[in-house]
Amino acid sequence: VERPRSKGFRLVGISTTGLGLLDQMTAFILLSDAQALTEVEGASELAISLQPGADAQRVDQALEQELGQAVEVSDFFDLNPIMAESLYVQNYENILWMSLIALLAGFGVANTVTFTVLERMREFGIMLSLGLKPRQLKRLITLESLFLSSMGFIIGAVLGYAFNLYLERVGI
């Protein structure tokens, strides 16, 4: 029985793909070292990382044309269908949770507007007695609500984006 081969390697860098499980399971070594460990001549696989937004279809066609039909070109999700399905399901779960959060936030805004209107009943009564028409009062309340909601949305979006940028650079 042949003993398994092993070789010590010196860590020279850490790369991240953004996919935690993949990062935990992947190591990169020189092709010559891999050939020495496995006793396989030539390359059995070549991985190419494209920049975000690159046209993978065009690269795929160019590689097949350049390397010939004997070479199979696959993208990450073709090679990892479970990961592709997980991301697909995760996107729908995110939509569900974001919809629920938006619904709850909407109830919060409606509650705030309702109590604001109830607290200002005396003020509204004075405005009506001074000649403001009920239709104008409804429009005033609606515009105030839209303005406050819009400002809250914009401020929240800017703060959320800034916080995400911070976490992206610094980490948790």
C-alpha positions as a printed Julia matrix, in Angstrom:
172×3 Matrix{Float64}:
   0.0    0.0     0.0
   1.4    3.37   -1.04
   1.58   6.09    1.57
  -0.2    9.36    0.84
   2.1   12.09   -0.41
   2.41  15.35    1.51
   4.38  18.53    1.21
   4.73  21.59    3.4
   3.77  24.95    1.94
   4.45  28.5     3.09
   1.4   30.79    3.17
   2.02  33.83    0.99
  -1.45  35.37    0.79
  -5.11  35.03    1.5
  -7.77  35.61   -1.12
 -11.49  35.92   -0.64
 -14.24  35.23   -3.14
 -17.07  36.55   -0.99
 -18.43  33.01   -0.59
 -17.4   31.83    2.88
 -17.75  28.1     2.26
 -15.7   28.27   -0.93
 -13.02  30.34    0.83
 -12.77  27.73    3.6
 -12.36  24.84    1.14
 -10.0   26.33   -1.47
  -6.22  26.6    -1.53
  -4.04  27.71   -4.43
  -0.64  26.15   -5.13
   1.77  26.19   -8.04
   0.94  23.83  -10.89
   4.37  22.2   -10.59
   3.7   21.44   -6.9
   0.29  19.98   -7.7
   1.83  17.81  -10.44
   4.52  16.58   -8.02
   1.92  15.68   -5.39
  -0.48  13.92   -7.76
   2.04  12.67  -10.36
  -0.24  14.02  -13.12
   1.47  15.61  -16.12
  -0.16  18.72  -17.58
  -3.06  20.68  -16.23
  -6.37  19.01  -15.49
  -8.17  22.23  -14.67
  -7.68  25.92  -15.27
  -9.63  28.46  -13.25
 -10.02  32.02  -14.49
 -11.47  34.79  -12.36
 -13.19  37.53  -14.35
 -13.73  41.09  -13.2
 -17.3   41.88  -12.04
 -19.43  42.79  -15.04
 -17.17  40.98  -17.54
 -18.91  39.21  -20.42
 -18.49  35.55  -19.4
 -20.26  34.3   -22.54
 -17.73  36.05  -24.78
 -14.78  34.71  -22.74
 -16.33  31.23  -22.87
 -16.65  31.37  -26.67
 -13.11  32.73  -27.1
 -11.63  29.99  -24.91
 -13.49  27.22  -26.73
 -12.4   28.67  -30.07
  -8.77  29.03  -28.95
  -8.42  25.73  -27.08
 -10.6   23.56  -29.3
 -13.56  21.32  -28.71
 -11.59  18.89  -26.52
 -11.71  21.44  -23.7
 -14.87  21.95  -21.67
 -15.51  25.47  -20.41
 -17.83  25.79  -17.4
 -18.69  28.69  -15.18
 -18.71  28.61  -11.38
 -22.42  27.87  -11.07
 -22.29  25.06  -13.66
 -19.65  23.4   -11.48
 -21.5   24.17   -8.24
 -25.24  23.7    -8.87
 -26.01  23.45   -5.16
 -24.41  26.86   -4.59
 -26.39  28.31   -7.52
 -29.65  26.92   -6.12
 -28.8   28.2    -2.63
 -28.2   31.72   -3.93
 -31.42  31.56   -5.95
 -33.44  30.57   -2.87
 -31.59  33.11   -0.72
 -32.6   35.91   -3.11
 -36.28  35.0    -2.7
 -35.9   34.75    1.06
 -34.34  38.23    1.06
 -37.27  39.59   -0.96
 -39.7   38.04    1.53
 -37.89  39.5     4.56
 -37.45  42.93    2.96
 -41.16  42.99    2.09
 -42.05  42.14    5.67
 -39.73  44.85    7.01
 -41.19  47.39    4.54
 -44.71  46.43    5.63
 -43.81  46.89    9.3
 -42.12  50.21    8.54
 -45.27  51.29    6.68
 -47.38  50.49    9.73
 -44.95  52.51   11.84
 -45.25  55.51    9.54
 -49.05  55.22    9.45
 -49.14  55.03   13.24
 -46.94  58.12   13.56
 -49.05  60.09   11.08
 -52.28  59.07   12.82
 -51.06  60.18   16.22
 -49.62  63.39   14.78
 -53.01  64.21   13.26
 -54.82  63.4    16.51
 -52.45  65.64   18.5
 -52.95  68.53   16.06
 -56.78  68.4    15.93
 -57.08  71.76   17.66
 -54.61  73.32   15.18
 -56.54  71.84   12.26
 -59.79  73.18   13.7
 -58.33  76.7    13.82
 -57.11  76.35   10.21
 -60.6   75.24    9.1
 -62.24  78.13   10.98
 -59.88  80.57    9.24
 -61.15  79.4     5.84
 -59.04  76.38    4.89
 -61.18  73.89    2.95
 -61.33  70.25    4.13
 -59.87  69.13    0.78
 -56.91  71.49    1.31
 -56.42  70.15    4.84
 -56.31  66.55    3.54
 -53.78  67.6     0.91
 -51.68  69.38    3.55
 -51.61  66.3     5.79
 -50.81  64.0     2.84
 -47.99  66.25    1.61
 -46.52  66.52    5.11
 -46.64  62.74    5.47
 -45.02  62.18    2.08
 -42.33  64.74    2.83
 -41.48  63.24    6.22
 -41.53  59.69    4.82
 -39.32  60.7     1.89
 -36.84  62.43    4.15
 -36.74  59.42    6.44
 -36.21  57.11    3.47
 -33.4   59.25    2.02
 -31.62  59.69    5.35
 -32.01  55.99    6.13
 -30.74  54.95    2.7
 -27.68  57.21    2.94
 -26.86  56.06    6.49
 -27.44  52.41    5.56
 -25.24  52.7     2.48
 -22.48  54.41    4.47
 -22.68  51.72    7.16
 -22.48  48.97    4.52
 -19.42  50.62    2.95
 -17.81  50.79    6.38
 -18.52  47.11    7.04
 -17.24  46.18    3.59
 -13.91  47.88    4.25
 -13.44  47.13    7.95
 -15.5   43.98    8.47
 -17.64  43.02   11.39
